[in-house]
mmCIF file of C-alpha atoms and ligand atoms in Angstrom:
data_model
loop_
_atom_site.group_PDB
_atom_site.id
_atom_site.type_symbol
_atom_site.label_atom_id
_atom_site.label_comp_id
_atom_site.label_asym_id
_atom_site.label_seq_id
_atom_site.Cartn_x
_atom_site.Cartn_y
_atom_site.Cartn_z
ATOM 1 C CA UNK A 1 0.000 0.000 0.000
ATOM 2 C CA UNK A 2 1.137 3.283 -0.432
ATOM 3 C CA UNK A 3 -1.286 5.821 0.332
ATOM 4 C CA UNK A 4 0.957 8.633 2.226
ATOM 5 C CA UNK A 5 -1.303 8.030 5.289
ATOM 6 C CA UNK A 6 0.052 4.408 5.773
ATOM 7 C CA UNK A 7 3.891 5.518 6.090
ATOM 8 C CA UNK A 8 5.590 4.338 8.661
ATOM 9 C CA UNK A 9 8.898 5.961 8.646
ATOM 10 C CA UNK A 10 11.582 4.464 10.780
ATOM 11 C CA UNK A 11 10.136 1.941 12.705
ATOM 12 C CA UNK A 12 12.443 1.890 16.205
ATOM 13 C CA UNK A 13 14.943 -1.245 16.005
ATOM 14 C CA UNK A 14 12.883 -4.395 16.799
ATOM 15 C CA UNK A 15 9.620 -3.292 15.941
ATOM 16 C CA UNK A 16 7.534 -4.404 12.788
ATOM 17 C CA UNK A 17 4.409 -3.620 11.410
ATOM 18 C CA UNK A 18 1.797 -5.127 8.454
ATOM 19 C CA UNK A 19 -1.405 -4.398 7.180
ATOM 20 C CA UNK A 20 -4.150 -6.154 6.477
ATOM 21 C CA UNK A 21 -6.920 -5.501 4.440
ATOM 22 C CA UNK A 22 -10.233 -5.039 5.927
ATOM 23 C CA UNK A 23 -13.872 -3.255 4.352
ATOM 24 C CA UNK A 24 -14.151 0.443 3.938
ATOM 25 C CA UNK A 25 -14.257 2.859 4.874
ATOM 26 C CA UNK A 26 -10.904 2.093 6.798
ATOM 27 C CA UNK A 27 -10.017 -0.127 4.680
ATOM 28 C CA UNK A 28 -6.862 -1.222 6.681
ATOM 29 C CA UNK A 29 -5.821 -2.269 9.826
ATOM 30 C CA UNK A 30 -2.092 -2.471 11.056
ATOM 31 C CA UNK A 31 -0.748 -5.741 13.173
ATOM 32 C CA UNK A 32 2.169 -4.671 15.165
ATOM 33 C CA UNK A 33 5.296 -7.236 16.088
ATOM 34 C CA UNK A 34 7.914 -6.474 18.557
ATOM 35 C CA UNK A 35 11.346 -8.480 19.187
ATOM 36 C CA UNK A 36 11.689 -9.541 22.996
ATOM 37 C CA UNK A 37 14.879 -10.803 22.557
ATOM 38 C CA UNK A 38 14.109 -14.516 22.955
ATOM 39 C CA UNK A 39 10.760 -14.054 20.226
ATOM 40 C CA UNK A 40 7.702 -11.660 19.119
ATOM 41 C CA UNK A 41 5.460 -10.045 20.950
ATOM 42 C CA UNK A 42 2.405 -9.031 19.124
ATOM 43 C CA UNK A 43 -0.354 -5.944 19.541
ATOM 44 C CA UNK A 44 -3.899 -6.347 17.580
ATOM 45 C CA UNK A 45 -4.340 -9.529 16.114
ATOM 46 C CA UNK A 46 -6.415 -8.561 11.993
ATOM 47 C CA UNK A 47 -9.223 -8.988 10.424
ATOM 48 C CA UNK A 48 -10.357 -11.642 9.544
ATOM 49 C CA UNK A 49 -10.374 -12.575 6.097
ATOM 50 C CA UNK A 50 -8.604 -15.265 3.478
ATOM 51 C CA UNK A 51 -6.094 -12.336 2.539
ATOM 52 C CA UNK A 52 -5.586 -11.544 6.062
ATOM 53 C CA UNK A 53 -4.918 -15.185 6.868
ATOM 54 C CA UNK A 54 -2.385 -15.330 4.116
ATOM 55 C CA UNK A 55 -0.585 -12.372 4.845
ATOM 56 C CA UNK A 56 -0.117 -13.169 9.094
ATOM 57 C CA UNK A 57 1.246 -16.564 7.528
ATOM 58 C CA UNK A 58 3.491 -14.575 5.506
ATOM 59 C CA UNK A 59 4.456 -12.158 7.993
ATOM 60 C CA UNK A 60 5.058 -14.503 10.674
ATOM 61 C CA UNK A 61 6.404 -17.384 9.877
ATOM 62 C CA UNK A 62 9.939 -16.188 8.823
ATOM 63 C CA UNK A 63 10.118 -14.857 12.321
ATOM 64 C CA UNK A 64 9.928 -17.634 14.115
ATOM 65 C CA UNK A 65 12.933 -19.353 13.172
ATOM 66 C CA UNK A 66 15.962 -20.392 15.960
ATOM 67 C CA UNK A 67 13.623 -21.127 18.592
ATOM 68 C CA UNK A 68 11.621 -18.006 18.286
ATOM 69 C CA UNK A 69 8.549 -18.268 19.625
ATOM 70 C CA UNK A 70 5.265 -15.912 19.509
ATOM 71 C CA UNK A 71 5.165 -15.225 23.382
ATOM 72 C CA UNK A 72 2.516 -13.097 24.273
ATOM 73 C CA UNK A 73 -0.637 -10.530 21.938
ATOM 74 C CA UNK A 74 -1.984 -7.677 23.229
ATOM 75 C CA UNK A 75 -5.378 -7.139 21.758
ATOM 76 C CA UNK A 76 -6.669 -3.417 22.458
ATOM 77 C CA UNK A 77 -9.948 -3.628 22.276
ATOM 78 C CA UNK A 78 -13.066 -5.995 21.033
ATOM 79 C CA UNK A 79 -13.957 -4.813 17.450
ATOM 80 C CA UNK A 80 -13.034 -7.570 15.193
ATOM 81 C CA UNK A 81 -10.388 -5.867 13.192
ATOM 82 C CA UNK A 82 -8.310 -6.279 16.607
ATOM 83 C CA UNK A 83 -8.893 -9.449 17.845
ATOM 84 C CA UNK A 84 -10.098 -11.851 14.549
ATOM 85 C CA UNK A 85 -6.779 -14.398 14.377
ATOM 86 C CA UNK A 86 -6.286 -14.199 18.712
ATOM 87 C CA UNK A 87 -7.553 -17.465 19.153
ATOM 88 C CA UNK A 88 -5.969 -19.621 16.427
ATOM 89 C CA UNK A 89 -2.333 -18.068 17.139
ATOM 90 C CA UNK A 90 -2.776 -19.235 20.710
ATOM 91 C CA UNK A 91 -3.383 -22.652 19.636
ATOM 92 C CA UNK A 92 -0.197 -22.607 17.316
ATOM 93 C CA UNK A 93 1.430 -20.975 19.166
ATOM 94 C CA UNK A 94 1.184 -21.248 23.036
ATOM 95 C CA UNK A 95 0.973 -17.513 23.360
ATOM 96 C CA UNK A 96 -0.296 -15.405 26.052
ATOM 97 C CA UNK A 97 -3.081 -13.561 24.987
ATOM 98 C CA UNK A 98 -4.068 -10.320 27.043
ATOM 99 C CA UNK A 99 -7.184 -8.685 27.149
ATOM 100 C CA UNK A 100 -9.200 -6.257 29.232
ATOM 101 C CA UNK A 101 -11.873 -7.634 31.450
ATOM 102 C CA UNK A 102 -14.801 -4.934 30.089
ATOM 103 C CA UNK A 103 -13.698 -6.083 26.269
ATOM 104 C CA UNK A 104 -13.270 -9.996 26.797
ATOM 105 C CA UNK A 105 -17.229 -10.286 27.611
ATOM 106 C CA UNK A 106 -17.883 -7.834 24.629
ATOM 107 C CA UNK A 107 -15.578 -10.062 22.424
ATOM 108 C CA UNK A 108 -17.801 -13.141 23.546
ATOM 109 C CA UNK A 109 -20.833 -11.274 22.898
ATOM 110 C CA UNK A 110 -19.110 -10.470 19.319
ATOM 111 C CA UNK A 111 -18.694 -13.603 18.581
ATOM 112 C CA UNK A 112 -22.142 -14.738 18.980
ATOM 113 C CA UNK A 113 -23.497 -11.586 17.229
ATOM 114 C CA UNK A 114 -26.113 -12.158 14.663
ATOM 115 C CA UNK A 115 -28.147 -9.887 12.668
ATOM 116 C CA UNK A 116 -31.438 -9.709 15.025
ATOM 117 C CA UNK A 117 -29.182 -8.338 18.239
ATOM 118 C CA UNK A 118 -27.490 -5.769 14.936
ATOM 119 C CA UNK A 119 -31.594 -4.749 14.399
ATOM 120 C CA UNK A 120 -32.578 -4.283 17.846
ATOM 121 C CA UNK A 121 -29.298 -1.921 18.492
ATOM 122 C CA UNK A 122 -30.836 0.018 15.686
ATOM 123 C CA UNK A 123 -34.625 0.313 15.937
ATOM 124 C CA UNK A 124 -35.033 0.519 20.313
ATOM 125 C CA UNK A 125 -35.054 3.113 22.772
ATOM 126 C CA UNK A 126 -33.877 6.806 21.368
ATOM 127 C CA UNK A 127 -32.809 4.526 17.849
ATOM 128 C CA UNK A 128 -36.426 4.208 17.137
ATOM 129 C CA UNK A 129 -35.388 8.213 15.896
ATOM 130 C CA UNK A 130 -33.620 6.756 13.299
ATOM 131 C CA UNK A 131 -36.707 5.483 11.056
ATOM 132 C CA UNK A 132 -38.772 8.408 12.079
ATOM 133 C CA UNK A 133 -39.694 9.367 7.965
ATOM 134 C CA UNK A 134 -41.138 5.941 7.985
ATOM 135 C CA UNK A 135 -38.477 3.981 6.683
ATOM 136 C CA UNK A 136 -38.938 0.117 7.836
ATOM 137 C CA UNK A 137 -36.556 -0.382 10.377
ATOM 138 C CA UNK A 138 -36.455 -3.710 10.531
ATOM 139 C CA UNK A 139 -34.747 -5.002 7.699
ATOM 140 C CA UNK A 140 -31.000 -4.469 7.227
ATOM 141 C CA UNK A 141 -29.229 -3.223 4.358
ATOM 142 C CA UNK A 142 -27.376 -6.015 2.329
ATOM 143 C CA UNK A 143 -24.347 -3.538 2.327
ATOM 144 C CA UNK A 144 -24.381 -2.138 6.050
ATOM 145 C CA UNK A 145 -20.953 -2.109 7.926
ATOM 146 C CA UNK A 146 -22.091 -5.424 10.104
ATOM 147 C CA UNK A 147 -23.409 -7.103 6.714
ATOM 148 C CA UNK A 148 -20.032 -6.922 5.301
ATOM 149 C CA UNK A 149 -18.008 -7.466 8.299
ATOM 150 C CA UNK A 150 -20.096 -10.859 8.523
ATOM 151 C CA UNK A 151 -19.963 -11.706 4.702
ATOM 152 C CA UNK A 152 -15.618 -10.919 4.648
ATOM 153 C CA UNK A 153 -15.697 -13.743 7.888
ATOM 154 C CA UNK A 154 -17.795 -16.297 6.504
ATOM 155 C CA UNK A 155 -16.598 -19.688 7.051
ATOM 156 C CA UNK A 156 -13.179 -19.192 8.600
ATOM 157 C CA UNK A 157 -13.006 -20.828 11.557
ATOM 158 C CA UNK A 158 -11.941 -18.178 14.390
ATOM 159 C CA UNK A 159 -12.101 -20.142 17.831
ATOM 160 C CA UNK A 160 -12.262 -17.368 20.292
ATOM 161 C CA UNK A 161 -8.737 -17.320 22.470
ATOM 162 C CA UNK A 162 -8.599 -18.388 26.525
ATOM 163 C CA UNK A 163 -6.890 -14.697 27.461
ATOM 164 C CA UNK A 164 -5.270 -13.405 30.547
ATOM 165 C CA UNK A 165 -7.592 -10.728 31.782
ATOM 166 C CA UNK A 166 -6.177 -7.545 32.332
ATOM 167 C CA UNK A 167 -7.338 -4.171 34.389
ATOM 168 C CA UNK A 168 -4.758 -1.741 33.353
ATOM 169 C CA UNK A 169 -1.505 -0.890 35.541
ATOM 170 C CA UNK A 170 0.089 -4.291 35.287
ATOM 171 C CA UNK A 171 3.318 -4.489 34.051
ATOM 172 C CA UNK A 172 4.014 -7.653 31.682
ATOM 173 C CA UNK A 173 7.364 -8.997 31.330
ATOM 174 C CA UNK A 174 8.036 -10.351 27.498
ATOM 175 C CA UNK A 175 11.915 -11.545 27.058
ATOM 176 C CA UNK A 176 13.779 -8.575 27.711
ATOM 177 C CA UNK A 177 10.813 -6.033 27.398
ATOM 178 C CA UNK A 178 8.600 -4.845 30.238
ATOM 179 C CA UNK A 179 5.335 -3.599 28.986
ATOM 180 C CA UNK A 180 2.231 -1.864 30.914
ATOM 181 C CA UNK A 181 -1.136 -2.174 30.410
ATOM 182 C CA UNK A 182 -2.456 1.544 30.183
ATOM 183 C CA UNK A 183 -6.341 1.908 29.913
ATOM 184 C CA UNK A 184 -7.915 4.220 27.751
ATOM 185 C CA UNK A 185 -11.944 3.898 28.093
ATOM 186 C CA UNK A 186 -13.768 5.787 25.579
ATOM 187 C CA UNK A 187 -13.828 4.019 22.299
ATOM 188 C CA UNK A 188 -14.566 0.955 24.080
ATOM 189 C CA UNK A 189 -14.774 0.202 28.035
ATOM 190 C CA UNK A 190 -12.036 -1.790 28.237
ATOM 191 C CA UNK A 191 -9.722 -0.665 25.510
ATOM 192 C CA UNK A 192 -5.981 -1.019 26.436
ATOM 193 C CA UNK A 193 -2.886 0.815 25.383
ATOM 194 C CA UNK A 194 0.279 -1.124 25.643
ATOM 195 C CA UNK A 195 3.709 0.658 26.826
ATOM 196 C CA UNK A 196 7.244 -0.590 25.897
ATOM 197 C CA UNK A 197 8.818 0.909 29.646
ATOM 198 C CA UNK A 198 12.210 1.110 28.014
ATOM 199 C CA UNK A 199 11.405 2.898 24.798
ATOM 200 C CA UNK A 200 8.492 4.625 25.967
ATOM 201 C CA UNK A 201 6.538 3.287 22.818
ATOM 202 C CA UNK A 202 3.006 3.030 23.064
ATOM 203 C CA UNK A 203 1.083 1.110 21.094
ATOM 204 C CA UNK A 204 -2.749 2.457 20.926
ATOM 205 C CA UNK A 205 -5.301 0.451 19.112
ATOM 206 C CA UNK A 206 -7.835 2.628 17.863
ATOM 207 C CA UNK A 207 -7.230 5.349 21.076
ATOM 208 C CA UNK A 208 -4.891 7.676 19.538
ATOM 209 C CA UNK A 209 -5.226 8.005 15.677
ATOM 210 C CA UNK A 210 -2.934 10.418 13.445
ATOM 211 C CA UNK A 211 -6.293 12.324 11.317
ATOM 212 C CA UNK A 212 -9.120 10.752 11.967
ATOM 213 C CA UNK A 213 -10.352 10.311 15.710
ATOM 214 C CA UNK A 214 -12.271 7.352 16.536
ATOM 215 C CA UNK A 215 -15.515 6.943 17.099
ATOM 216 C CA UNK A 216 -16.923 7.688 20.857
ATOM 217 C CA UNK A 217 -20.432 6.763 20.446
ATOM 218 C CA UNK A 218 -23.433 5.853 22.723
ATOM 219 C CA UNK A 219 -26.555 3.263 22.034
ATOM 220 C CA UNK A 220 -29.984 2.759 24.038
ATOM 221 C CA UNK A 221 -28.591 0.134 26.312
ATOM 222 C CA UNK A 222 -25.769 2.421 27.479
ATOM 223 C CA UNK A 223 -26.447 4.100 30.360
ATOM 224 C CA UNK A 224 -23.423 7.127 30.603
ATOM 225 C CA UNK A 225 -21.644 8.814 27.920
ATOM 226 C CA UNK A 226 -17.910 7.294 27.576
ATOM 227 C CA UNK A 227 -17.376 11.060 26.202
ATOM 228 C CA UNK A 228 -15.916 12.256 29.392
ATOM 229 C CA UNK A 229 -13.515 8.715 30.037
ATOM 230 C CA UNK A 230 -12.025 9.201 26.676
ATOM 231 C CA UNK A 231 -11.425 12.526 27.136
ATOM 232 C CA UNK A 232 -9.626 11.378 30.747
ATOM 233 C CA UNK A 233 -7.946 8.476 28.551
ATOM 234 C CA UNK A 234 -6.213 11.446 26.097
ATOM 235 C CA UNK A 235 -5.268 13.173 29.316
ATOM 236 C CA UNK A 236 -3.405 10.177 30.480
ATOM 237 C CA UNK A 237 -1.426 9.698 26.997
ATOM 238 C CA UNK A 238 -0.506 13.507 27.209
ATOM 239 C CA UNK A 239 0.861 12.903 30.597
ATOM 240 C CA UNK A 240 2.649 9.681 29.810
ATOM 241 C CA UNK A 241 4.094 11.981 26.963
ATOM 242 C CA UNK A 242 5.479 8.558 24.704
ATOM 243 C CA UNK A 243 8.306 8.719 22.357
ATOM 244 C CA UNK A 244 5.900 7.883 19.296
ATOM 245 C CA UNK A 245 2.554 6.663 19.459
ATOM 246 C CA UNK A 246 2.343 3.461 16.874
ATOM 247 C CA UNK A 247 -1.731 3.108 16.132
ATOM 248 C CA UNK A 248 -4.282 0.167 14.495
ATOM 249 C CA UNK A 249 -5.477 2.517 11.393
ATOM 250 C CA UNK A 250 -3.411 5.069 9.491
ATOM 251 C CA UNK A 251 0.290 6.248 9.944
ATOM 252 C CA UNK A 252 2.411 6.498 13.015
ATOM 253 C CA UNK A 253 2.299 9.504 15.613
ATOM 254 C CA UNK A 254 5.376 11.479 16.041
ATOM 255 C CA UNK A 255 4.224 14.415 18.446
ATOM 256 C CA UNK A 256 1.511 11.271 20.481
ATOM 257 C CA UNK A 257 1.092 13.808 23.475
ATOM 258 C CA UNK A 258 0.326 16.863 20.941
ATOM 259 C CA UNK A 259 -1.933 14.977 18.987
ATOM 260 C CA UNK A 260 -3.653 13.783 21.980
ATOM 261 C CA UNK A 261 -4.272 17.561 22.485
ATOM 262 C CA UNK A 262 -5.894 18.094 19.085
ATOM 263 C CA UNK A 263 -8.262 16.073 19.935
ATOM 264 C CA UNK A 264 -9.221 16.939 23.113
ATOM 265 C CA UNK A 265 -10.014 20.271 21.259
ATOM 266 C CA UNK A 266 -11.988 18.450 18.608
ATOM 267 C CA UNK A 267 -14.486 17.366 20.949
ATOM 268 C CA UNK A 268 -14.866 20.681 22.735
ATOM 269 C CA UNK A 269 -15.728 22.234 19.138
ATOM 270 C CA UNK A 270 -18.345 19.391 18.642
ATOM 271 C CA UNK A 271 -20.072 20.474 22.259
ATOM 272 C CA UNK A 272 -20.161 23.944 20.824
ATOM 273 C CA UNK A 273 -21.737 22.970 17.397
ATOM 274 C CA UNK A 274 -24.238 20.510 19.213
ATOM 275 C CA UNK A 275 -25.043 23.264 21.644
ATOM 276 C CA UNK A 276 -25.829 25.427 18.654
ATOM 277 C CA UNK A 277 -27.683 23.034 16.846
ATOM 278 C CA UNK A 278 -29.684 22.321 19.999
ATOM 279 C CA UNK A 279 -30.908 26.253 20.299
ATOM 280 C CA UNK A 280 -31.757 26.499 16.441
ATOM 281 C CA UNK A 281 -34.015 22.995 16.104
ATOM 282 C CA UNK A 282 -36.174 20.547 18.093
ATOM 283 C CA UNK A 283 -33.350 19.428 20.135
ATOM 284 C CA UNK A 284 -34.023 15.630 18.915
ATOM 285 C CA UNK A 285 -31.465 13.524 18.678
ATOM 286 C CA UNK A 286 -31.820 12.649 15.045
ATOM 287 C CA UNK A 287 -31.963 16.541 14.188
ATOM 288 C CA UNK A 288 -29.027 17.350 15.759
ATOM 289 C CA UNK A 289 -27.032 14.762 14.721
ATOM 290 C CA UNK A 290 -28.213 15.940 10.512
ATOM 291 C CA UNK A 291 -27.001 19.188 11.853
ATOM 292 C CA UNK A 292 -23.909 18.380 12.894
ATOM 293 C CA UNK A 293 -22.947 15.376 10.294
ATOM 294 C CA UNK A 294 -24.610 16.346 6.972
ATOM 295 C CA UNK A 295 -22.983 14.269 4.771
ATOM 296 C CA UNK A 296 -23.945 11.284 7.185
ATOM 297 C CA UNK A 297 -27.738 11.759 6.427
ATOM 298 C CA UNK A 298 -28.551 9.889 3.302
ATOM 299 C CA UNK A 299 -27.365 6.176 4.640
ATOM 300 C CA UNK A 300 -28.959 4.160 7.822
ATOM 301 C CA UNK A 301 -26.139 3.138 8.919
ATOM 302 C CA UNK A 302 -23.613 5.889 8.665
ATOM 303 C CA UNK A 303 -26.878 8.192 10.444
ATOM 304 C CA UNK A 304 -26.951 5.402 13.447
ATOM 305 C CA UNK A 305 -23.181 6.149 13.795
ATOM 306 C CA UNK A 306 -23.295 10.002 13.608
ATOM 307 C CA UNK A 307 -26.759 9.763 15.990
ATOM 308 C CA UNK A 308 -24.492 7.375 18.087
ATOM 309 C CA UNK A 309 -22.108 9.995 18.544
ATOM 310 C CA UNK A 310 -24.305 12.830 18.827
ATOM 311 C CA UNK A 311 -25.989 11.258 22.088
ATOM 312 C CA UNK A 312 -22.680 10.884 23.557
ATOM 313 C CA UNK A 313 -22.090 14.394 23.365
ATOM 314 C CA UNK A 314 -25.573 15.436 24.132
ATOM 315 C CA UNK A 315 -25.451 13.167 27.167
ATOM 316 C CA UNK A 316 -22.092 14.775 28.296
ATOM 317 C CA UNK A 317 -23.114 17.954 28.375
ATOM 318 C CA UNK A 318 -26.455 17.085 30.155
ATOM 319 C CA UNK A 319 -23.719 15.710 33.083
ATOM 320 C CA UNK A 320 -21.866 18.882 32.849
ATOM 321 C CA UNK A 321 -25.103 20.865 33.464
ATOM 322 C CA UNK A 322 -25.033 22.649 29.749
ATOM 323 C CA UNK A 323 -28.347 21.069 28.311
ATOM 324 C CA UNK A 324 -31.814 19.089 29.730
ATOM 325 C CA UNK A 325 -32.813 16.081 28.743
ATOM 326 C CA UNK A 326 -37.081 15.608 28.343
ATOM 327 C CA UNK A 327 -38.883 12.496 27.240
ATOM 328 C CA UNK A 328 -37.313 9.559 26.120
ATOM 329 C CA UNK A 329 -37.328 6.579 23.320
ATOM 330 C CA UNK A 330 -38.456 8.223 20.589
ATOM 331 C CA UNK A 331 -39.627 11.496 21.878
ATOM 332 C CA UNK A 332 -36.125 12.199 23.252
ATOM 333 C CA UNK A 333 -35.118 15.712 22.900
ATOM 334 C CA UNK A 334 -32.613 17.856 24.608
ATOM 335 C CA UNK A 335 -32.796 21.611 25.516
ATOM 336 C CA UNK A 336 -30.502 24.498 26.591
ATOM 337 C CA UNK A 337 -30.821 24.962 30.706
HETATM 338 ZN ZN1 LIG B 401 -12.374 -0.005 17.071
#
């Protein structure tokens, strides 16, 4: 690949990287290795597809020569372009597979997930918004984002992995390299970030990306925005202040602490453009989120995301005592105080 947002400059000594393909709109997703000395660790484990399968084949085997072994992988969170091959490099392997407690029963949920638990997601509580021009909510679209994930996985067998549960704050000793479990709620409860102590490297999943940010989102079932434990999360990676920041999507981070700054600032922009959009409309959640993402409007799916999204900010500023929240399901709307 060599679209200019994939380059990965000067990788530190001992530290690899490939990519796997995986459906748009990312497109890609990077797998990162790192030398221990007596093997490979590894941080996000693919998506799953025959490509994919090919490729970590590829990429790993020549590795593993001398005795090498694959030791220990990291996954950072539950979405399957982090965690598809986990369980079938354990049983080759013998590796340690780490996890966060939060994401491990969201990963065996995941696993399990079929298109009725997709639908309800989309068509209950405050999502019942979403088919408000009459549009029938219960069928899916033969192209959504789930639709495809499911279709690209189709009979590869992907037994789930028996992991080491993690909390964050442990350190993990891998050959010669000590690395600590950082978490970094907000994209997902239990998403983990992974520091190399001596190189003050930090891997980061889907936490900190280089230009787009990902998504912090909240459904009916949820019952507090994540909003304000990302934002927390960045803090911590500013503080930490890593040498580079080495993420699942897109290029690596030079300036990690910086960056982590940026978007801090993003999301205080968003509050004042949902604030706005509140005062000029209706204040529902489907309105507001039209508002805010326009180009989002004209697909289900990418409207349940931006919606998604839009509550989590909504709900946020609700805690912060900006906005009111009256009614609820499908008559949820939100006011200025
Ligand atoms: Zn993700």
């Amino acid at each position: 690949m060599t679209q200019p947002e994939l380059d990965a400059p000067d990788l530190p000594a001992g530290i690899r990287r490939f990519t796997m393909p995986m459906p748009p709109p990312l497109a890609h997703v990077h797998v990162w290795l790192i030398e221990t000395g007596g093997g490979w660790a590894m941080f996000d484990t693919g998506f799953p597809t025959p490509e994919g399968e090919a490729l970590l084949e590829r990429e790993i085997s020549p590795l593993l020569t001398d005795g090498r072994r694959l030791e220990a992988a990291f996954i950072s969170h539950y979405h399957p372009d982090h965690t598809a091959f986990a369980g079938r490099l354990q049983r080759a392997f013998g590796c340690d597979v780490y996890v966060h407690r939060a994401d491990w029963q969201r990963m065996q949920m995941m696993s399990r997930m079929d298109p009725q638990m997709a639908r309800s997601r989309f068509s209950s509580g405050w999502a019942a918004q979403l088919d408000s021009d009459g549009a029938d909510a219960a069928e899916e679209q033969p192209d959504s984002m789930f639709a495809r994930m499911r279709a690209a996985r189709e009979g590869m067998d992907l037994p789930l992995p028996e992991p080491e549960l993690v909390e964050g704050g442990e350190i993990i000793k891998v050959g010669g390299r000590e690395f600590e479990m950082i978490w970094t709620p907000g994209h997902t409860d239990g998403h983990l970030c992974v520091l190399d102590r001596g190189e003050q490297l930090l891997f980061t999943g889907d936490h900190l990306l280089a230009r787009i940010t990902p998504h912090i989102g909240m459904w009916p079932e949820d019952a507090r925005s994540p909003l304000p434990q990302f934002e927390q999360s960045l803090g911590l990676v500013a503080e930490l202040n890593p040498s580079l920041a080495l993420p699942a999507h897109e290029r690596v981070i030079e300036h990690p602490a910086e960056r982590a700054g940026e978007i801090l600032e993003h999301h205080q922009e968003r509050r004042q453009r949902i604030l706005e959009a509140v005062a000029g409309g209706d204040g529902s959640i489907r309105e507001v989120a039209i508002a805010v993402f326009p180009k989002r409007a004209g697909d289900r799916m990418q409207l349940a995301m931006a919606m998604s999204e839009t509550v989590a900010h909504l709900e946020a500023l609700v805690e912060e005592g900006d906005l009111r929240r009256d009614g609820d399901a499908a008559d949820r709307s939100y006011a200025p105080r």
